[in-house]
Amino acid sequence: MSLETAVISVITLLLGGAISWLITARFNRIMKPRWFYELTPLFRGGVSEWSGLKTHYNGDEVQNLSSVLFAFWNDGKAPIREEDIAAKLCLSAKNGGHIYDAELLCATAEVI
């Protein structure tokens, strides 16, 4: 084997390894959906009066009230597409609870 053939073989080997690494890195992107919530009780157990202020909803006195912050994000490198989501996000209250208000505070990207 000549020196020229050996050099071409080494260059081809290095190029092939680099291309293989790039393709593997590109297609091995993963999605890492994450979530967090923070519950802040405002009042509980029928204490719904603050200095003469009473809290009512649709005419009924509110006995327990909490504020909840939910955060959802993708901690991975691959985008989470709409078809990757099995069901739409649904927030509900159990045991006769009510959701009085909800709002989207921040969205950094639309669903792809």
Coordinates of C-alpha atoms in Angstrom, one line a residue:
M1 CA 0.0 0.0 0.0
S2 CA 1.4 3.4 -1.0
L3 CA 1.6 6.4 1.3
E4 CA -1.0 8.2 -0.8
T5 CA -3.5 5.3 -0.4
A6 CA -2.9 5.2 3.3
V7 CA -3.5 8.9 3.7
I8 CA -6.7 8.7 1.6
S9 CA -7.9 5.8 3.8
V10 CA -7.2 7.7 7.0
I11 CA -9.0 10.8 5.8
T12 CA -12.0 8.7 4.6
L13 CA -12.1 6.9 8.0
L14 CA -12.1 10.2 9.9
L15 CA -14.6 11.8 7.6
G16 CA -16.9 8.8 7.9
G17 CA -16.6 8.8 11.7
A18 CA -17.4 12.6 11.8
I19 CA -20.4 12.3 9.5
S20 CA -21.7 9.2 11.5
W21 CA -21.4 11.2 14.7
L22 CA -23.2 14.2 13.3
I23 CA -26.1 12.0 12.0
T24 CA -26.4 10.2 15.3
A25 CA -26.4 13.5 17.3
R26 CA -29.0 15.0 14.9
F27 CA -31.4 12.1 15.0
N28 CA -31.0 11.1 18.7
R29 CA -32.7 14.3 19.9
I30 CA -35.1 13.6 22.6
M31 CA -38.1 15.3 24.1
K32 CA -38.2 15.8 27.9
P33 CA -41.5 17.3 28.9
R34 CA -41.4 18.7 32.4
W35 CA -43.9 20.3 34.6
F36 CA -44.1 22.2 37.9
Y37 CA -46.8 23.5 40.1
E38 CA -46.9 25.8 43.2
L39 CA -50.0 25.9 45.4
T40 CA -50.6 29.0 47.6
P41 CA -53.5 28.7 50.0
L42 CA -55.1 32.1 50.4
F43 CA -57.6 31.1 53.1
R44 CA -59.1 27.8 54.4
G45 CA -61.8 26.4 56.7
G46 CA -64.4 29.1 56.3
V47 CA -62.2 32.0 57.0
S48 CA -63.3 34.1 54.1
E49 CA -63.4 37.5 55.7
W50 CA -60.5 39.9 55.8
S51 CA -61.2 43.2 57.6
G52 CA -64.8 43.3 56.5
L53 CA -64.2 41.9 53.0
K54 CA -66.2 38.8 52.2
T55 CA -65.5 36.6 49.3
H56 CA -68.4 35.3 47.2
Y57 CA -68.7 33.4 43.9
N58 CA -72.1 33.3 42.1
G59 CA -73.8 34.4 45.4
D60 CA -72.2 31.6 47.5
E61 CA -69.6 32.4 50.2
V62 CA -66.2 31.0 49.3
Q63 CA -64.9 28.8 52.2
N64 CA -61.5 27.8 50.8
L65 CA -59.4 29.6 48.2
S66 CA -56.0 28.8 46.8
S67 CA -53.9 30.1 43.9
V68 CA -52.1 27.6 41.8
L69 CA -49.3 28.3 39.3
F70 CA -48.6 25.6 36.7
A71 CA -45.6 25.6 34.4
F72 CA -45.0 23.2 31.5
W73 CA -41.9 23.1 29.3
N74 CA -39.7 20.9 27.1
D75 CA -36.3 20.3 28.6
G76 CA -35.1 18.3 25.6
K77 CA -33.6 19.2 22.3
A78 CA -36.3 17.9 20.0
P79 CA -39.6 19.8 19.5
I80 CA -42.7 18.3 21.0
R81 CA -45.2 18.2 18.1
E82 CA -49.0 18.3 18.4
E83 CA -49.2 14.6 17.3
D84 CA -46.9 13.7 20.3
I85 CA -49.5 14.8 22.8
A86 CA -52.0 12.0 23.6
A87 CA -54.7 14.3 25.0
K88 CA -55.3 18.0 25.3
L89 CA -54.4 19.5 28.7
C90 CA -57.4 19.7 30.9
L91 CA -57.4 21.2 34.4
S92 CA -60.3 20.3 36.7
A93 CA -61.1 20.5 40.4
K94 CA -62.2 17.4 42.4
N95 CA -64.6 17.0 45.3
G96 CA -66.9 19.8 44.2
G97 CA -64.2 22.4 43.9
H98 CA -64.4 25.2 41.4
I99 CA -61.9 26.9 39.1
Y100 CA -62.8 30.5 39.3
D101 CA -60.4 31.9 36.8
A102 CA -57.5 30.7 34.6
E103 CA -55.2 32.6 32.3
L104 CA -52.1 31.9 30.2
L105 CA -49.2 34.0 31.5
C106 CA -46.5 33.1 29.0
A107 CA -46.0 31.0 25.9
T108 CA -42.6 31.0 24.2
A109 CA -43.5 28.9 21.1
E110 CA -46.6 27.8 19.3
V111 CA -47.3 24.1 19.0
I112 CA -45.5 22.7 16.0

